[in-house]
Amino acid sequence: MSRLRAWLRPATAWADLGLAAKGLVVVALPLAILLGGIGALHLSSRAEAEAERAVRLTFAIQRDIHEVHALLAEAASGVRGYRLTGQEAFLEPYTKAEALLPLTLARLRASVRDPEIRARLTRVDALVIQKRQGLAQLAAMPGAGSQDSLTTREVAEALVANKRVLDGLRAEIEAMQRREGQLLDARRARADSERSRTLGLTAAMAVIGLLASLAAVQLLFSGIVRRVRTLERDAERLERGEPLTTRDHAQDEIGRLARRLVEAGELLRRREAELRDGEERYRRVIEGVRDYGIFALDTEGHVTSWNVGAERIKGWNASEVIGHHFSIFYPPESRRETPSRLLAAAAADGRVEDEGWRVRRDGSRFWANVVITAVRDEAGELQGFSKVTRDITDRKRAEEALKAARNEAERASMAKSEFLSRMSHELRTPLTAILGFNQLLDMDRELLGPDQGHAVEQIARAGGHLLGMIDEVLDIARIEAGGHTMNPEPVRVDELAREAIALTTPQAQAAGIEIRFQPGEARAWADRRATLQVLLNLLSNAVKYNRRDGRVVVEVRSEPSRTVIDVRDQGPGVAADFVDRLFTPFDRLDADRWSGAQGSGLGLALSRGLARAMNGDVLYRAAEQGAGSVFSLVLPTRPVAEAAPSRSETAE
């Protein structure tokens, strides 16, 4: 068992090794062997080249030794010929030998490595010198070319001495050549051996490289290819929906991919099961919907599914309608055009909504709201349509009834406005006469008694109040009828506020009320007269409904795209129950409490109407600290085309 574990450890380590490391090993193994073989071949080639160079050097040494012998022999022959004939042409070999012998001997000294040959070469150098000296002496002796040029005693002795030196040189040279012949045979044998070793090493490297390549291929197959094929088979099983089992436990990329594939297969099966459950639940939900007709159409508009709601609304059951074109649900007058137009719009835009009359199985009509949605696959190809139908006949009838009621209310409002306008004009005529006669009486006040003078004052006060109420009624009628003319322009709000404060000051002083102004650099786009009228109404109310010795604060402030004028009083404020009725015409809130204050209940309604006609508003909020109320006039800073209307904004 221990041996088995020891054998499995390397295999497991190899399987756990990453693909990059495996690829490196597979590539590096034959590459390392190749590089080793190249190195060995290089070394062997170098040894073979060295051996061949030694052989060539031996040939060169032998050639130079032979050349030394030949030069000396030719030089000696030439000197003898010169002695016999006396012709200097025979001295050319001697002259040539004198020039070449030093160079040849120098090459020999540089080339010879063998100790024995070097020793003999030393002796040859000495003999060559003697030979050259002897030849030089012989050539220089007189009598060259005479009959006794070779028979004189000095010449004979010189010839004998030169012959003796030449014989010694010949013996040394022959010994050197024999030694070089031995060295040549040894060096040839070494070169042949190196050549044979190179061939053998080349063959061995080829065999080792082939085996290494086979080993690398085996490693690649066992480590990658075989397992990749397993993954491919697992992918095919996954495609067929078959379960996968984990068989590859290696920790490399392929092992992790195999485990991920198994996990993906399990996740896919779970999601398929969830999808089937969801589709079943969806089918049950659709089948259970009774208030909506939900069904599917093919690309041509034929019904492919049908739910209970569709059967309840339209009257057809599934077997009667599936396969038929959905145009059967439309009235005859729209059956040819509307269905195709709705399908084309849904295909182009993805969704279309429509309302109109539809037909039930029994021929009765109902008003339906329908939504048709295009159904496309992942590639964007149209697969059909889904259609949701809702019966909104009751809502249609309610809308028609509401529209009729609204039209009736508008007619009543117009009649009311017409009545108020005519009544105001009818009242203004006799009231003007009354006020005129009252002015005549007032001109003769010195003729009247105290009671009569007081009655004249009461008539003037009551007439003025009634005339102001008539004007307010006319303004309300014009605003509601949309006939109130506005001339908006850029206005300085602080100037209008100061003007309104100046006009209200006598009323405030009579009531013991202090008015404080907090100006601000602000402009508004508004009608000057209407803005002043609104400010006067707000200031008059702030004085009228304030406490004795109270204070009114007017503050101008700028906000984004609007200007706000706050009018703050120190009165008891507005009860929470009355806030919703503040701007209702003719509704005087808490009239019993403020019975001494004159008013028609139109001021705030008229003020809001004028403000909204200028694309502004009048807002109310309770004072932040203590009792009191804050009414805010909100006006735009730019024309209505540039500024958003403010009437929908609420008080802070």
CSV table of N, CA and C in Angstrom, one decimal, residues 570-634:
chain,number,residue,atom,x,y,z
A,570,GLN,N,-50.1,89.3,13.3
A,570,GLN,CA,-50.0,88.7,14.6
A,570,GLN,C,-51.3,88.5,15.2
A,571,GLY,N,-52.3,88.2,14.3
A,571,GLY,CA,-53.6,87.9,14.7
A,571,GLY,C,-53.7,86.5,15.3
A,572,PRO,N,-55.0,86.0,15.6
A,572,PRO,CA,-55.2,84.7,16.2
A,572,PRO,C,-54.9,83.6,15.2
A,573,GLY,N,-54.8,83.9,13.9
A,573,GLY,CA,-54.6,82.8,12.9
A,573,GLY,C,-55.9,82.2,12.4
A,574,VAL,N,-55.7,81.2,11.6
A,574,VAL,CA,-56.9,80.5,11.0
A,574,VAL,C,-57.0,79.1,11.6
A,575,ALA,N,-58.2,78.8,12.1
A,575,ALA,CA,-58.4,77.5,12.7
A,575,ALA,C,-58.2,76.4,11.6
A,576,ALA,N,-57.7,75.2,12.1
A,576,ALA,CA,-57.4,74.2,11.1
A,576,ALA,C,-58.6,73.7,10.3
A,577,ASP,N,-59.8,73.9,10.9
A,577,ASP,CA,-61.0,73.4,10.2
A,577,ASP,C,-61.4,74.4,9.1
A,578,PHE,N,-60.8,75.6,9.2
A,578,PHE,CA,-61.2,76.6,8.2
A,578,PHE,C,-60.2,76.8,7.0
A,579,VAL,N,-59.0,76.1,7.1
A,579,VAL,CA,-58.0,76.3,6.2
A,579,VAL,C,-58.4,76.0,4.7
A,580,ASP,N,-59.1,74.8,4.6
A,580,ASP,CA,-59.5,74.4,3.3
A,580,ASP,C,-60.6,75.3,2.6
A,581,ARG,N,-61.2,76.2,3.4
A,581,ARG,CA,-62.2,77.1,2.9
A,581,ARG,C,-61.8,78.5,2.8
A,582,LEU,N,-60.4,78.8,2.9
A,582,LEU,CA,-59.9,80.1,2.9
A,582,LEU,C,-60.2,80.9,1.6
A,583,PHE,N,-60.1,80.2,0.5
A,583,PHE,CA,-60.2,80.8,-0.8
A,583,PHE,C,-61.5,80.5,-1.5
A,584,THR,N,-62.6,80.2,-0.7
A,584,THR,CA,-63.9,80.0,-1.2
A,584,THR,C,-64.6,81.3,-1.3
A,585,PRO,N,-65.2,81.7,-2.5
A,585,PRO,CA,-65.9,83.0,-2.6
A,585,PRO,C,-67.1,83.0,-1.7
A,586,PHE,N,-67.4,84.2,-1.1
A,586,PHE,CA,-68.5,84.5,-0.3
A,586,PHE,C,-68.5,83.8,1.0
A,587,ASP,N,-67.5,83.1,1.4
A,587,ASP,CA,-67.4,82.3,2.6
A,587,ASP,C,-66.6,83.1,3.6
A,588,ARG,N,-67.3,83.8,4.5
A,588,ARG,CA,-66.6,84.5,5.6
A,588,ARG,C,-66.4,83.6,6.8
A,589,LEU,N,-65.2,83.2,7.0
A,589,LEU,CA,-64.9,82.2,8.0
A,589,LEU,C,-65.0,82.9,9.4
A,590,ASP,N,-65.6,82.1,10.3
A,590,ASP,CA,-65.8,82.5,11.7
A,590,ASP,C,-66.4,83.9,11.8
A,591,ALA,N,-67.5,84.0,11.0
A,591,ALA,CA,-68.2,85.4,10.9
A,591,ALA,C,-68.7,85.9,12.3
A,592,ASP,N,-69.1,85.0,13.2
A,592,ASP,CA,-69.6,85.5,14.5
A,592,ASP,C,-68.4,86.2,15.2
A,593,ARG,N,-67.2,85.7,15.1
A,593,ARG,CA,-66.1,86.2,15.9
A,593,ARG,C,-65.7,87.6,15.3
A,594,TRP,N,-65.7,87.7,14.0
A,594,TRP,CA,-65.3,88.9,13.3
A,594,TRP,C,-66.5,89.7,12.8
A,595,SER,N,-67.6,89.8,13.5
A,595,SER,CA,-68.8,90.5,13.0
A,595,SER,C,-68.6,91.9,12.8
A,596,GLY,N,-67.6,92.5,13.5
A,596,GLY,CA,-67.4,93.9,13.4
A,596,GLY,C,-66.6,94.3,12.2
A,597,ALA,N,-66.0,93.3,11.6
A,597,ALA,CA,-65.1,93.6,10.4
A,597,ALA,C,-65.9,93.5,9.1
A,598,GLN,N,-65.8,94.5,8.3
A,598,GLN,CA,-66.5,94.5,7.1
A,598,GLN,C,-65.8,93.7,6.0
A,599,GLY,N,-66.6,93.0,5.2
A,599,GLY,CA,-66.0,92.2,4.2
A,599,GLY,C,-67.1,91.4,3.5
A,600,SER,N,-66.8,91.0,2.2
A,600,SER,CA,-67.7,90.2,1.4
A,600,SER,C,-67.4,88.7,1.3
A,601,GLY,N,-66.2,88.4,1.8
A,601,GLY,CA,-65.7,87.0,1.6
A,601,GLY,C,-65.2,86.7,0.2
A,602,LEU,N,-64.9,87.8,-0.6
A,602,LEU,CA,-64.4,87.6,-1.9
A,602,LEU,C,-62.9,88.0,-2.1
A,603,GLY,N,-62.3,88.7,-1.0
A,603,GLY,CA,-61.0,89.2,-1.2
A,603,GLY,C,-59.9,88.1,-1.5
A,604,LEU,N,-59.9,87.1,-0.7
A,604,LEU,CA,-58.8,86.0,-0.9
A,604,LEU,C,-59.1,85.3,-2.2
A,605,ALA,N,-60.4,85.0,-2.5
A,605,ALA,CA,-60.7,84.2,-3.7
A,605,ALA,C,-60.3,85.1,-4.9
A,606,LEU,N,-60.6,86.4,-4.9
A,606,LEU,CA,-60.2,87.3,-6.0
A,606,LEU,C,-58.7,87.4,-6.1
A,607,SER,N,-58.0,87.5,-4.9
A,607,SER,CA,-56.5,87.6,-5.0
A,607,SER,C,-55.9,86.3,-5.6
A,608,ARG,N,-56.4,85.2,-5.2
A,608,ARG,CA,-55.8,83.9,-5.8
A,608,ARG,C,-56.1,83.9,-7.3
A,609,GLY,N,-57.4,84.3,-7.7
A,609,GLY,CA,-57.7,84.3,-9.1
A,609,GLY,C,-56.8,85.2,-9.9
A,610,LEU,N,-56.6,86.4,-9.4
A,610,LEU,CA,-55.7,87.3,-10.1
A,610,LEU,C,-54.3,86.8,-10.2
A,611,ALA,N,-53.8,86.2,-9.0
A,611,ALA,CA,-52.4,85.6,-9.0
A,611,ALA,C,-52.3,84.5,-10.0
A,612,ARG,N,-53.2,83.6,-10.1
A,612,ARG,CA,-53.1,82.5,-11.0
A,612,ARG,C,-53.3,82.9,-12.4
A,613,ALA,N,-54.0,84.0,-12.7
A,613,ALA,CA,-54.1,84.6,-14.0
A,613,ALA,C,-52.8,85.1,-14.5
A,614,MET,N,-51.9,85.4,-13.5
A,614,MET,CA,-50.5,85.9,-13.9
A,614,MET,C,-49.5,84.7,-13.8
A,615,ASN,N,-50.0,83.4,-13.7
A,615,ASN,CA,-49.2,82.2,-13.6
A,615,ASN,C,-48.5,82.2,-12.2
A,616,GLY,N,-49.1,82.8,-11.2
A,616,GLY,CA,-48.6,82.8,-9.9
A,616,GLY,C,-49.6,82.1,-8.9
A,617,ASP,N,-49.6,82.5,-7.7
A,617,ASP,CA,-50.5,81.9,-6.7
A,617,ASP,C,-50.5,82.7,-5.4
A,618,VAL,N,-51.5,82.4,-4.6
A,618,VAL,CA,-51.5,83.0,-3.2
A,618,VAL,C,-51.6,81.8,-2.3
A,619,LEU,N,-50.7,81.7,-1.4
A,619,LEU,CA,-50.6,80.5,-0.5
A,619,LEU,C,-50.7,81.0,1.0
A,620,TYR,N,-51.1,80.0,1.8
A,620,TYR,CA,-51.3,80.3,3.2
A,620,TYR,C,-50.5,79.3,4.1
A,621,ARG,N,-49.9,79.8,5.2
A,621,ARG,CA,-49.3,78.9,6.2
A,621,ARG,C,-49.4,79.6,7.5
A,622,ALA,N,-49.4,78.8,8.6
A,622,ALA,CA,-49.4,79.4,9.9
A,622,ALA,C,-48.1,80.0,10.2
A,623,ALA,N,-48.1,81.0,11.1
A,623,ALA,CA,-46.8,81.6,11.5
A,623,ALA,C,-45.9,80.6,12.2
A,624,GLU,N,-44.6,80.7,12.0
A,624,GLU,CA,-43.7,79.8,12.6
A,624,GLU,C,-43.7,79.9,14.2
A,625,GLN,N,-43.7,81.1,14.7
A,625,GLN,CA,-43.6,81.3,16.1
A,625,GLN,C,-44.8,82.2,16.6
A,626,GLY,N,-45.5,81.7,17.6
A,626,GLY,CA,-46.6,82.4,18.1
A,626,GLY,C,-47.8,82.3,17.2
A,627,ALA,N,-48.8,83.2,17.5
A,627,ALA,CA,-50.0,83.2,16.7
A,627,ALA,C,-49.8,84.1,15.5
A,628,GLY,N,-50.7,83.9,14.5
A,628,GLY,CA,-50.6,84.7,13.3
A,628,GLY,C,-50.7,83.9,12.1
A,629,SER,N,-50.8,84.6,11.0
A,629,SER,CA,-50.9,83.9,9.7
A,629,SER,C,-49.9,84.6,8.7
A,630,VAL,N,-49.5,83.8,7.7
A,630,VAL,CA,-48.6,84.3,6.6
A,630,VAL,C,-49.3,83.9,5.3
A,631,PHE,N,-49.6,85.0,4.5
A,631,PHE,CA,-50.1,84.9,3.2
A,631,PHE,C,-49.0,85.3,2.2
A,632,SER,N,-48.7,84.4,1.2
A,632,SER,CA,-47.6,84.6,0.3
A,632,SER,C,-48.1,84.8,-1.1
A,633,LEU,N,-47.7,85.9,-1.7
A,633,LEU,CA,-48.0,86.1,-3.1
A,633,LEU,C,-46.8,85.6,-3.9
A,634,VAL,N,-47.0,84.6,-4.8
A,634,VAL,CA,-45.9,84.0,-5.5
A,634,VAL,C,-46.1,84.4,-7.0
